[in-house]
CSV table of C-alpha atoms in Angstrom, one decimal:
chain,number,residue,atom,x,y,z
A,1,MET,CA,21.8,18.9,80.6
A,2,LYS,CA,24.1,17.7,83.4
A,3,VAL,CA,26.7,15.1,82.3
A,4,SER,CA,27.2,12.3,84.7
A,5,ALA,CA,30.6,11.9,86.4
A,6,ALA,CA,30.8,8.3,85.0
A,7,ALA,CA,30.8,9.6,81.5
A,8,LEU,CA,33.6,12.0,82.2
A,9,PHE,CA,36.0,9.9,84.1
A,10,VAL,CA,36.9,7.2,81.6
A,11,SER,CA,39.7,5.5,83.4
A,12,THR,CA,42.0,5.8,86.4
A,13,ALA,CA,44.8,6.9,84.1
A,14,SER,CA,42.8,9.7,82.6
A,15,ALA,CA,41.0,10.8,85.7
A,16,GLY,CA,40.4,14.5,85.6
A,17,LEU,CA,40.2,14.7,81.8
A,18,LEU,CA,37.0,15.8,80.1
A,19,ARG,CA,35.7,15.1,76.6
A,20,ARG,CA,37.1,17.6,74.2
A,21,GLY,CA,34.5,19.9,72.8
A,22,GLN,CA,32.6,20.2,76.0
A,23,ALA,CA,30.9,23.6,76.2
A,24,GLY,CA,31.9,26.2,78.8
A,25,LEU,CA,29.6,27.6,81.4
A,26,PRO,CA,27.8,31.0,81.0
A,27,LEU,CA,30.0,33.8,82.2
A,28,GLU,CA,27.3,34.8,84.8
A,29,HIS,CA,28.0,31.5,86.6
A,30,PHE,CA,31.3,32.8,87.8
A,31,GLY,CA,31.3,35.1,90.8
A,32,LYS,CA,33.5,38.0,89.9
A,33,VAL,CA,36.3,38.9,92.3
A,34,PRO,CA,35.5,42.4,93.9
A,35,SER,CA,37.8,45.0,92.4
A,36,VAL,CA,38.4,48.7,92.0
A,37,SER,CA,40.2,50.5,89.2
A,38,PRO,CA,43.8,51.9,89.6
A,39,GLU,CA,42.2,55.4,89.5
A,40,GLU,CA,39.9,54.5,92.4
A,41,ALA,CA,42.8,53.1,94.3
A,42,LYS,CA,44.8,56.2,93.8
A,43,ASN,CA,42.0,58.2,95.2
A,44,SER,CA,42.1,56.0,98.3
A,45,LEU,CA,38.6,54.5,97.7
A,46,ASP,CA,37.6,52.5,100.8
A,47,THR,CA,41.1,51.3,101.5
A,48,VAL,CA,40.0,50.1,105.0
A,49,LYS,CA,36.9,50.9,107.1
A,50,THR,CA,36.7,49.0,110.3
A,51,THR,CA,35.0,48.9,113.7
A,52,ILE,CA,38.3,49.3,115.5
A,53,GLY,CA,39.2,52.7,114.1
A,54,ALA,CA,38.4,55.5,111.8
A,55,ARG,CA,38.6,55.1,108.0
A,56,SER,CA,42.3,54.7,107.1
A,57,GLU,CA,43.2,55.9,103.7
A,58,GLY,CA,46.5,56.3,101.9
A,59,LEU,CA,47.1,59.8,100.8
A,60,SER,CA,47.5,60.9,97.2
A,61,LEU,CA,51.0,61.2,96.0
A,62,ASP,CA,50.4,64.9,95.5
A,63,PHE,CA,50.6,65.3,99.2
A,64,PHE,CA,54.3,64.4,99.1
A,65,PRO,CA,55.9,66.8,96.8
A,66,GLY,CA,59.4,65.8,95.8
A,67,VAL,CA,59.6,62.6,97.7
A,68,HIS,CA,59.1,60.4,94.6
A,69,HIS,CA,61.4,62.5,92.4
A,70,VAL,CA,64.9,62.2,93.7
A,71,THR,CA,67.5,61.7,91.1
A,72,LEU,CA,69.7,58.6,90.9
A,73,GLU,CA,72.7,60.7,92.0
A,74,GLU,CA,70.8,61.8,95.1
A,75,ALA,CA,69.7,58.3,95.8
A,76,ILE,CA,73.3,57.0,95.5
A,77,GLN,CA,74.5,59.6,98.0
A,78,LYS,CA,71.7,59.1,100.5
A,79,ILE,CA,70.9,55.4,100.5
A,80,ASP,CA,72.1,53.6,103.6
A,81,LEU,CA,73.1,50.2,102.1
A,82,GLY,CA,72.2,48.6,105.4
A,83,GLY,CA,68.6,49.7,104.7
A,84,ASN,CA,68.2,51.8,107.9
A,85,ASN,CA,67.7,55.2,106.3
A,86,PHE,CA,64.8,56.4,104.2
A,87,SER,CA,62.9,53.2,105.0
A,88,THR,CA,59.5,54.7,104.2
A,89,LEU,CA,60.5,55.8,100.7
A,90,PRO,CA,59.7,53.5,97.8
A,91,ILE,CA,63.3,53.4,96.6
A,92,SER,CA,63.6,49.7,95.9
A,93,GLY,CA,62.6,50.2,92.2
A,94,ILE,CA,65.4,52.7,91.8
A,95,VAL,CA,67.9,50.4,93.4
A,96,ASP,CA,66.9,47.5,91.3
A,97,LYS,CA,67.2,49.6,88.1
A,98,LEU,CA,70.6,50.9,89.2
A,99,VAL,CA,71.9,47.4,90.0
A,100,THR,CA,70.7,46.1,86.6
A,101,THR,CA,72.3,49.1,84.8
A,102,VAL,CA,75.6,48.9,86.6
A,103,GLU,CA,75.7,45.1,86.2
A,104,GLN,CA,75.2,45.4,82.4
A,105,GLN,CA,77.8,48.1,82.0
A,106,LEU,CA,80.4,46.1,84.0
A,107,GLU,CA,79.6,42.9,82.0
A,108,ASP,CA,80.0,44.8,78.7
A,109,ALA,CA,83.3,46.3,79.8
A,110,LEU,CA,84.9,43.2,81.4
A,111,GLY,CA,83.4,40.6,79.2
A,112,ILE,CA,82.3,38.4,82.2
A,113,ASP,CA,79.1,37.5,83.8
A,114,LEU,CA,78.3,39.2,87.1
A,115,ASP,CA,75.4,38.8,89.6
A,116,LEU,CA,75.1,42.0,91.4
A,117,GLN,CA,71.5,41.1,92.2
A,118,GLU,CA,73.0,38.6,94.7
A,119,VAL,CA,74.7,41.5,96.4
A,120,HIS,CA,71.5,43.4,96.5
A,121,VAL,CA,69.7,40.4,98.0
A,122,LYS,CA,72.3,40.0,100.8
A,123,LEU,CA,71.9,43.7,101.6
A,124,GLU,CA,68.1,43.6,101.7
A,125,ALA,CA,68.0,41.0,104.5
A,126,ARG,CA,68.8,43.3,107.4
A,127,ASP,CA,67.4,40.9,110.0
A,128,ASP,CA,69.5,38.6,112.2
A,129,GLY,CA,66.8,36.0,112.2
A,130,ASP,CA,66.8,35.4,108.4
A,131,CYS,CA,67.6,31.9,107.3
A,132,ALA,CA,71.0,31.4,105.7
A,133,ASN,CA,70.3,29.4,102.5
A,134,PRO,CA,66.8,30.3,101.2
A,135,ASN,CA,65.2,28.6,98.3
A,136,ILE,CA,65.0,30.8,95.3
A,137,ARG,CA,61.9,31.4,93.2
A,138,PHE,CA,62.7,32.2,89.6
A,139,GLU,CA,60.6,34.3,87.3
A,140,TRP,CA,58.9,32.3,84.6
A,141,ASP,CA,60.9,33.8,81.8
A,142,ASP,CA,64.2,33.1,83.7
A,143,TYR,CA,63.1,29.5,84.0
A,144,SER,CA,64.5,26.9,81.6
A,145,ALA,CA,62.2,25.0,79.2
A,146,SER,CA,63.1,21.8,81.1
A,147,ASP,CA,62.1,23.5,84.5
A,148,LYS,CA,58.8,24.8,83.0
A,149,ASP,CA,57.9,21.3,81.7
A,150,ALA,CA,58.8,19.7,85.0
A,151,PHE,CA,56.6,22.2,86.9
A,152,VAL,CA,53.5,21.8,84.8
A,153,SER,CA,54.0,18.0,84.7
A,154,ALA,CA,54.1,17.9,88.5
A,155,ILE,CA,50.8,19.8,88.7
A,156,GLN,CA,49.4,17.3,86.1
A,157,CYS,CA,50.6,14.6,88.5
A,158,LEU,CA,48.3,15.9,91.2
A,159,VAL,CA,45.4,16.0,88.8
A,160,GLN,CA,45.9,12.4,88.1
A,161,SER,CA,46.6,11.3,91.7
A,162,PRO,CA,43.8,10.1,94.1
A,163,ALA,CA,42.4,12.5,96.6
A,164,SER,CA,43.8,12.3,100.2
A,165,GLY,CA,40.3,11.7,101.6
A,166,ARG,CA,40.6,14.7,104.0
A,167,PHE,CA,38.9,17.2,101.7
A,168,SER,CA,35.7,15.4,100.6
A,169,PRO,CA,34.2,15.5,98.0
A,170,SER,CA,37.3,16.4,96.0
A,171,ARG,CA,38.0,13.7,93.3
A,172,ASN,CA,41.8,14.0,93.0
A,173,ARG,CA,44.8,15.4,94.9
A,174,TYR,CA,44.7,18.7,93.0
A,175,GLU,CA,41.0,19.1,93.9
A,176,ASP,CA,42.1,18.8,97.5
A,177,PHE,CA,43.5,22.3,97.1
A,178,VAL,CA,40.4,23.5,95.3
A,179,ARG,CA,38.2,22.2,98.2
A,180,LEU,CA,40.4,23.7,100.9
A,181,HIS,CA,40.2,27.2,99.3
A,182,GLN,CA,36.5,26.7,98.6
A,183,THR,CA,35.9,25.8,102.3
A,184,TYR,CA,37.9,28.6,103.8
A,185,ALA,CA,36.9,31.3,101.2
A,186,PRO,CA,34.5,33.2,103.6
A,187,ASN,CA,37.3,33.6,106.1
A,188,ILE,CA,40.2,34.5,103.8
A,189,HIS,CA,38.6,37.0,101.4
A,190,SER,CA,37.2,40.4,102.0
A,191,LYS,CA,33.4,40.6,101.3
A,192,SER,CA,33.9,44.1,99.9
A,193,THR,CA,36.1,47.2,100.2
A,194,THR,CA,34.3,48.0,103.4
A,195,GLN,CA,34.1,44.5,104.9
A,196,GLN,CA,37.6,43.2,104.9
A,197,THR,CA,39.8,40.5,106.4
A,198,HIS,CA,43.5,41.3,106.2
A,199,LYS,CA,44.4,37.6,106.5
A,200,PHE,CA,44.1,37.4,102.7
A,201,LEU,CA,47.8,38.0,101.9
A,202,LEU,CA,49.0,35.8,104.8
A,203,TRP,CA,46.7,32.8,104.1
A,204,HIS,CA,47.5,32.7,100.4
A,205,ARG,CA,51.3,33.0,101.1
A,206,TYR,CA,51.0,29.8,103.2
A,207,PHE,CA,48.6,28.2,100.7
A,208,VAL,CA,51.0,28.5,97.8
A,209,TRP,CA,53.9,27.3,99.9
A,210,ALA,CA,51.8,24.3,100.9
A,211,PHE,CA,51.2,23.6,97.2
A,212,GLU,CA,54.9,23.6,96.6
A,213,GLN,CA,55.5,21.1,99.4
A,214,VAL,CA,53.0,18.7,98.0
A,215,LEU,CA,54.4,19.0,94.5
A,216,ARG,CA,57.8,18.1,95.9
A,217,ASP,CA,56.8,15.4,98.3
A,218,GLU,CA,54.2,13.6,96.3
A,219,CYS,CA,55.1,14.3,92.7
A,220,GLY,CA,58.9,14.4,92.8
A,221,PHE,CA,59.2,18.0,91.8
A,222,ASN,CA,62.9,18.9,92.5
A,223,ARG,CA,63.5,22.2,90.7
A,224,ALA,CA,63.5,25.7,92.0
A,225,PHE,CA,60.0,27.1,92.2
A,226,PRO,CA,58.7,29.6,89.7
A,227,TRP,CA,56.8,32.9,89.9
A,228,TRP,CA,55.2,35.0,87.1
A,229,ASP,CA,55.9,38.7,86.7
A,230,GLU,CA,52.3,39.5,85.7
A,231,LYS,CA,52.6,43.2,85.4
A,232,LYS,CA,54.9,43.0,82.3
A,233,TRP,CA,52.1,41.2,80.4
A,234,ALA,CA,49.4,43.7,81.5
A,235,GLY,CA,46.9,44.0,78.6
A,236,GLN,CA,48.4,41.1,76.7
A,237,PHE,CA,48.0,38.0,79.0
A,238,SER,CA,47.1,35.9,76.0
A,239,ARG,CA,50.4,36.6,74.4
A,240,SER,CA,52.5,35.7,77.5
A,241,THR,CA,54.9,32.8,77.7
A,242,LEU,CA,52.7,31.2,80.4
A,243,PHE,CA,49.6,30.7,78.4
A,244,THR,CA,51.0,28.5,75.6
A,245,SER,CA,50.2,25.1,74.2
A,246,GLN,CA,53.4,23.8,75.8
A,247,TYR,CA,52.5,24.8,79.3
A,248,PHE,CA,49.3,26.2,80.8
A,249,GLY,CA,47.3,26.2,77.6
A,250,SER,CA,45.9,29.0,75.6
A,251,LEU,CA,43.9,32.0,76.9
A,252,PRO,CA,40.9,32.5,74.6
A,253,GLY,CA,38.1,34.9,74.9
A,254,ALA,CA,34.5,34.1,75.6
A,255,THR,CA,32.4,32.0,73.2
A,256,ASN,CA,28.8,33.1,72.9
A,257,ASN,CA,28.9,34.7,76.3
A,258,ALA,CA,30.2,31.5,77.8
A,259,ALA,CA,33.8,30.7,79.0
A,260,THR,CA,35.8,28.6,76.5
A,261,CYS,CA,37.1,25.1,77.4
A,262,ILE,CA,40.8,24.7,77.3
A,263,ASN,CA,41.9,21.8,75.0
A,264,ASP,CA,45.6,22.5,74.6
A,265,GLY,CA,48.6,22.6,77.0
A,266,LYS,CA,49.3,20.2,79.9
A,267,PHE,CA,45.8,20.7,81.2
A,268,GLY,CA,43.9,20.4,78.0
A,269,GLY,CA,40.6,18.6,78.6
A,270,MET,CA,40.9,18.9,82.4
A,271,SER,CA,37.7,18.3,84.3
A,272,LEU,CA,36.7,19.7,87.6
A,273,SER,CA,33.8,18.7,89.9
A,274,LEU,CA,34.1,21.6,92.4
A,275,GLY,CA,32.8,25.1,91.7
A,276,PRO,CA,31.8,27.6,90.5
A,277,GLY,CA,31.2,29.0,93.9
A,278,TYR,CA,30.4,26.4,96.5
A,279,ALA,CA,29.1,23.7,94.1
A,280,THR,CA,30.6,20.3,94.9
A,281,ASP,CA,29.2,17.9,92.3
A,282,ASN,CA,29.3,19.8,89.1
A,283,PRO,CA,31.6,18.3,86.4
A,284,HIS,CA,32.8,21.0,84.0
A,285,CYS,CA,35.9,21.7,81.9
A,286,LEU,CA,38.8,24.0,82.7
A,287,GLN,CA,37.7,27.2,81.0
A,288,ARG,CA,38.8,30.8,80.5
A,289,ALA,CA,37.4,34.0,78.9
A,290,VAL,CA,40.2,36.6,78.8
A,291,ASN,CA,39.4,40.3,78.9
A,292,GLU,CA,42.5,42.2,78.1
A,293,GLY,CA,40.9,45.5,79.0
A,294,THR,CA,40.8,44.1,82.6
A,295,THR,CA,44.3,42.5,82.5
A,296,ALA,CA,45.6,45.9,81.5
A,297,GLN,CA,44.8,47.0,85.0
A,298,THR,CA,47.4,44.7,86.5
A,299,GLY,CA,50.3,46.9,85.3
A,300,VAL,CA,52.6,49.4,86.9
A,301,ASP,CA,49.9,51.9,87.7
A,302,SER,CA,48.2,49.5,90.2
A,303,TRP,CA,51.6,48.4,91.4
A,304,ASN,CA,52.9,51.9,92.1
A,305,THR,CA,49.7,52.9,93.7
A,306,CYS,CA,49.8,50.0,96.2
A,307,PHE,CA,53.5,50.5,96.9
A,308,SER,CA,52.8,54.1,97.9
A,309,ARG,CA,50.8,52.7,100.9
A,310,THR,CA,52.8,52.5,104.1
A,311,THR,CA,50.5,50.6,106.4
A,312,TYR,CA,49.8,46.9,106.1
A,313,PRO,CA,46.0,47.3,106.0
A,314,ASP,CA,46.2,49.9,103.3
A,315,PHE,CA,48.7,47.9,101.2
A,316,HIS,CA,46.7,44.7,101.6
A,317,SER,CA,43.4,46.4,100.6
A,318,CYS,CA,45.0,47.9,97.5
A,319,VAL,CA,46.5,44.6,96.4
A,320,GLU,CA,43.4,42.6,97.0
A,321,PHE,CA,41.1,44.9,95.1
A,322,THR,CA,43.4,46.1,92.3
A,323,PHE,CA,45.9,43.8,90.5
A,324,HIS,CA,44.9,40.7,92.5
A,325,ALA,CA,41.2,41.0,91.5
A,326,GLN,CA,41.9,42.2,88.0
A,327,GLY,CA,44.3,39.3,87.3
A,328,HIS,CA,41.5,36.9,88.3
A,329,ASN,CA,38.8,38.7,86.4
A,330,GLY,CA,41.0,39.3,83.4
A,331,VAL,CA,41.8,35.6,82.8
A,332,GLY,CA,38.1,35.0,83.3
A,333,GLY,CA,36.1,31.8,83.5
A,334,ILE,CA,37.1,29.7,86.5
A,335,MET,CA,39.7,32.2,87.5
A,336,ALA,CA,37.1,34.9,87.8
A,337,ASP,CA,35.2,32.9,90.4
A,338,ALA,CA,36.2,34.2,93.8
A,339,VAL,CA,35.6,30.8,95.5
A,340,GLY,CA,36.5,28.2,92.9
A,341,SER,CA,39.3,29.9,91.1
A,342,VAL,CA,41.9,27.4,92.3
A,343,GLY,CA,40.4,25.0,89.7
A,344,ASP,CA,42.6,26.7,87.1
A,345,PRO,CA,46.2,25.9,87.7
A,346,ALA,CA,47.0,29.4,86.6
A,347,PHE,CA,45.7,30.4,90.0
A,348,PHE,CA,49.1,29.5,91.6
A,349,MET,CA,51.1,31.6,89.1
A,350,HIS,CA,48.9,34.5,89.8
A,351,HIS,CA,49.2,34.2,93.5
A,352,LEU,CA,52.9,33.7,93.3
A,353,PHE,CA,53.0,37.2,91.7
A,354,VAL,CA,50.8,38.5,94.6
A,355,ASP,CA,53.2,37.0,97.1
A,356,TYR,CA,56.1,38.5,95.2
A,357,ALA,CA,54.5,41.9,95.6
A,358,PHE,CA,53.9,41.3,99.3
A,359,ARG,CA,57.5,40.4,99.9
A,360,LYS,CA,58.9,43.4,97.8
A,361,TRP,CA,56.7,45.7,99.9
A,362,GLN,CA,58.0,44.1,103.1
A,363,ILE,CA,61.6,44.6,102.0
A,364,GLU,CA,61.3,48.4,102.0
A,365,ASP,CA,60.9,48.5,105.8
A,366,ILE,CA,62.0,45.8,108.2
A,367,SER,CA,59.1,46.5,110.5
A,368,ARG,CA,56.7,45.2,107.9
A,369,ARG,CA,58.2,41.7,108.5
A,370,THR,CA,57.8,41.9,112.3
A,371,THR,CA,54.5,43.8,112.9
A,372,ILE,CA,50.9,43.4,111.8
A,373,SER,CA,47.5,45.2,112.1
A,374,GLY,CA,44.1,45.2,110.6
A,375,CYS,CA,41.1,42.8,110.7
A,376,ALA,CA,41.2,39.1,111.3
A,377,ASP,CA,37.7,38.6,110.0
A,378,ASN,CA,35.3,40.4,107.6
A,379,VAL,CA,32.3,40.6,109.9
A,380,ASN,CA,33.3,42.0,113.3
A,381,CYS,CA,36.9,43.1,112.5
A,382,SER,CA,38.5,41.3,115.4
A,383,PRO,CA,42.1,42.6,115.6
A,384,LEU,CA,44.7,40.9,113.5
A,385,THR,CA,47.8,40.3,115.6
A,386,LEU,CA,51.0,38.3,115.5
A,387,ASP,CA,49.2,35.6,117.5
A,388,THR,CA,46.2,35.2,115.2
A,389,VAL,CA,46.1,31.6,114.0
A,390,VAL,CA,46.1,30.8,110.2
A,391,TYR,CA,44.7,27.4,109.3
A,392,MET,CA,45.8,25.2,106.4
A,393,GLY,CA,43.9,22.0,107.1
A,394,GLN,CA,47.1,20.0,107.2
A,395,ILE,CA,46.9,19.7,103.4
A,396,CYS,CA,50.7,19.0,103.3
A,397,GLY,CA,50.6,16.9,106.4
A,398,ALA,CA,53.0,17.6,109.3
A,399,LYS,CA,54.5,20.4,107.2
A,400,CYS,CA,51.2,22.3,107.3
A,401,PRO,CA,50.3,22.8,111.0
A,402,ASP,CA,48.0,25.6,112.1
A,403,LEU,CA,50.4,28.6,112.5
A,404,LYS,CA,50.4,32.0,114.1
A,405,VAL,CA,50.8,35.0,111.9
A,406,ARG,CA,54.3,35.6,113.4
A,407,ASP,CA,55.4,32.3,111.9
A,408,ILE,CA,54.4,33.2,108.3
A,409,LEU,CA,54.9,37.0,108.2
A,410,SER,CA,58.4,36.7,106.8
A,411,THR,CA,59.5,34.5,103.9
A,412,LEU,CA,63.0,34.2,105.5
A,413,LYS,CA,62.2,33.2,109.1
A,414,GLY,CA,59.6,31.3,111.0
A,415,HIS,CA,58.1,28.5,109.0
A,416,PHE,CA,59.5,29.7,105.6
A,417,CYS,CA,62.9,30.0,104.0
A,418,TYR,CA,62.5,31.4,100.5
A,419,ARG,CA,62.9,34.6,98.4
A,420,TYR,CA,62.5,35.7,94.8
A,421,ASN,CA,65.3,36.0,92.3
A,422,TYR,CA,64.7,39.8,92.1
C-alpha cells in the first residue's frame, strides 16, 4: 500500500524524516549498476568498443615481463623526481610506500613529526598551471571526530532545507542533487560494457565538487572536505568507521529479500520521494542491503587492474564497471540503483573514492591531465574532446556553469583547486 506524502512529512522541522519501522523495498526494485568481476577486467573484457575505432583492450600484465617487478633500490636510482621519466609505469604506489617508510624511520630516530607526503605532493604537480594553494581532502580516518560530525550535520542541513525549485519535483535541497543525477543519468552512465560514455568520471568529479560548494555556501560547512579509502574496507564495509550510529548509520543486510530501512546515524528515518529508477513521487525510507561478497571486489585487485590501463577510455571503463559498480551494489538498496543512488548520502563518499582513484591515475602521467579521448555519449559514440561540454544544471548557482572538459580535467587548474592528502 502506498503511503501518502502527508503522512510522512510531519512538520517543516522534520521534513525528510520517515516513520521508524517503515518496510524497505524489494531488492528487485533497485536497478543494479552494471559490473564485471576483477578477473573479467584483468582479461580485458569489453573495456571499450566504439564506432570510432577498433576494440581497445588493456593487455594482460603477463605481456609486460619485469615491468612491475623492479626493486625499491632500482626505483630509487631510476625515478626522476620531476616525474618526467618512466611516466607510463605504475610506480606511484612504490613511491608512496617508500615515503611513508622513510618518514616513519626518521620520526622514530629524531623524535619529531615530519610530513614527507607534503614533499611528495609538491613533486607530483609538475605543471606550471597548477593552483598554488589547493584545498586538501582528508581521508575519513584522518578526519577528526569534530570534522566528521560537522560534515554529516551539513548534509543533514540540506535534507532539512527547502528545495531550490529548479529541480522539480524534489522536496528538499538534498533531493535537488538526487533529481539532477536522476535527470542526467542516461547521458552520464554507460549502458553496458559495449555502449559507453566516457563522461562518467568527469561529470561525477564536477557533481561531487558542486555538492561541496552547496554544503559550504548554504549550510555553513567550513572544514576540509573528506574522502573515503574504500579499498581498505573491501569485504567488510559494515565494519568500517563510516557506517556507524554516529555518522552515516549502520549497514545491515537484506530483510526478507527486501532492503532494510536505516534508523540510526544522522540519517536515521530519512525519507526520499525520488527513485528507485526514474520514479518521482514514491516516498520510501533510506535503505541498504549489504553484500560483503560484492564489497570484497572493491579491493586492491580491482584497483591494480585499473591502474595497469594506460589510456583514458580503458581506465575509465575499468573503474566504472569494477570497483565503482561493486561499491554501489555491495552497499545495496538505494545505492544499488544506478539512477537513484544519490538518495543515500553514502553515494558522495563512494564517489569521492572514485575521484581519488581518477586523480591518482592522472598523477602518473602529466598528459592524462591535458588530453582526453573516448565517447561523449553511449549511443553514437560522438568523440569526447577537450571542448565537449559538461552540464551541471547550475545546481550551485554561478559556481556551476556549463563547462568544457578542459576546465574540469585537472583538479589543480581550470575550475578546480583541490587535491587529496595522499
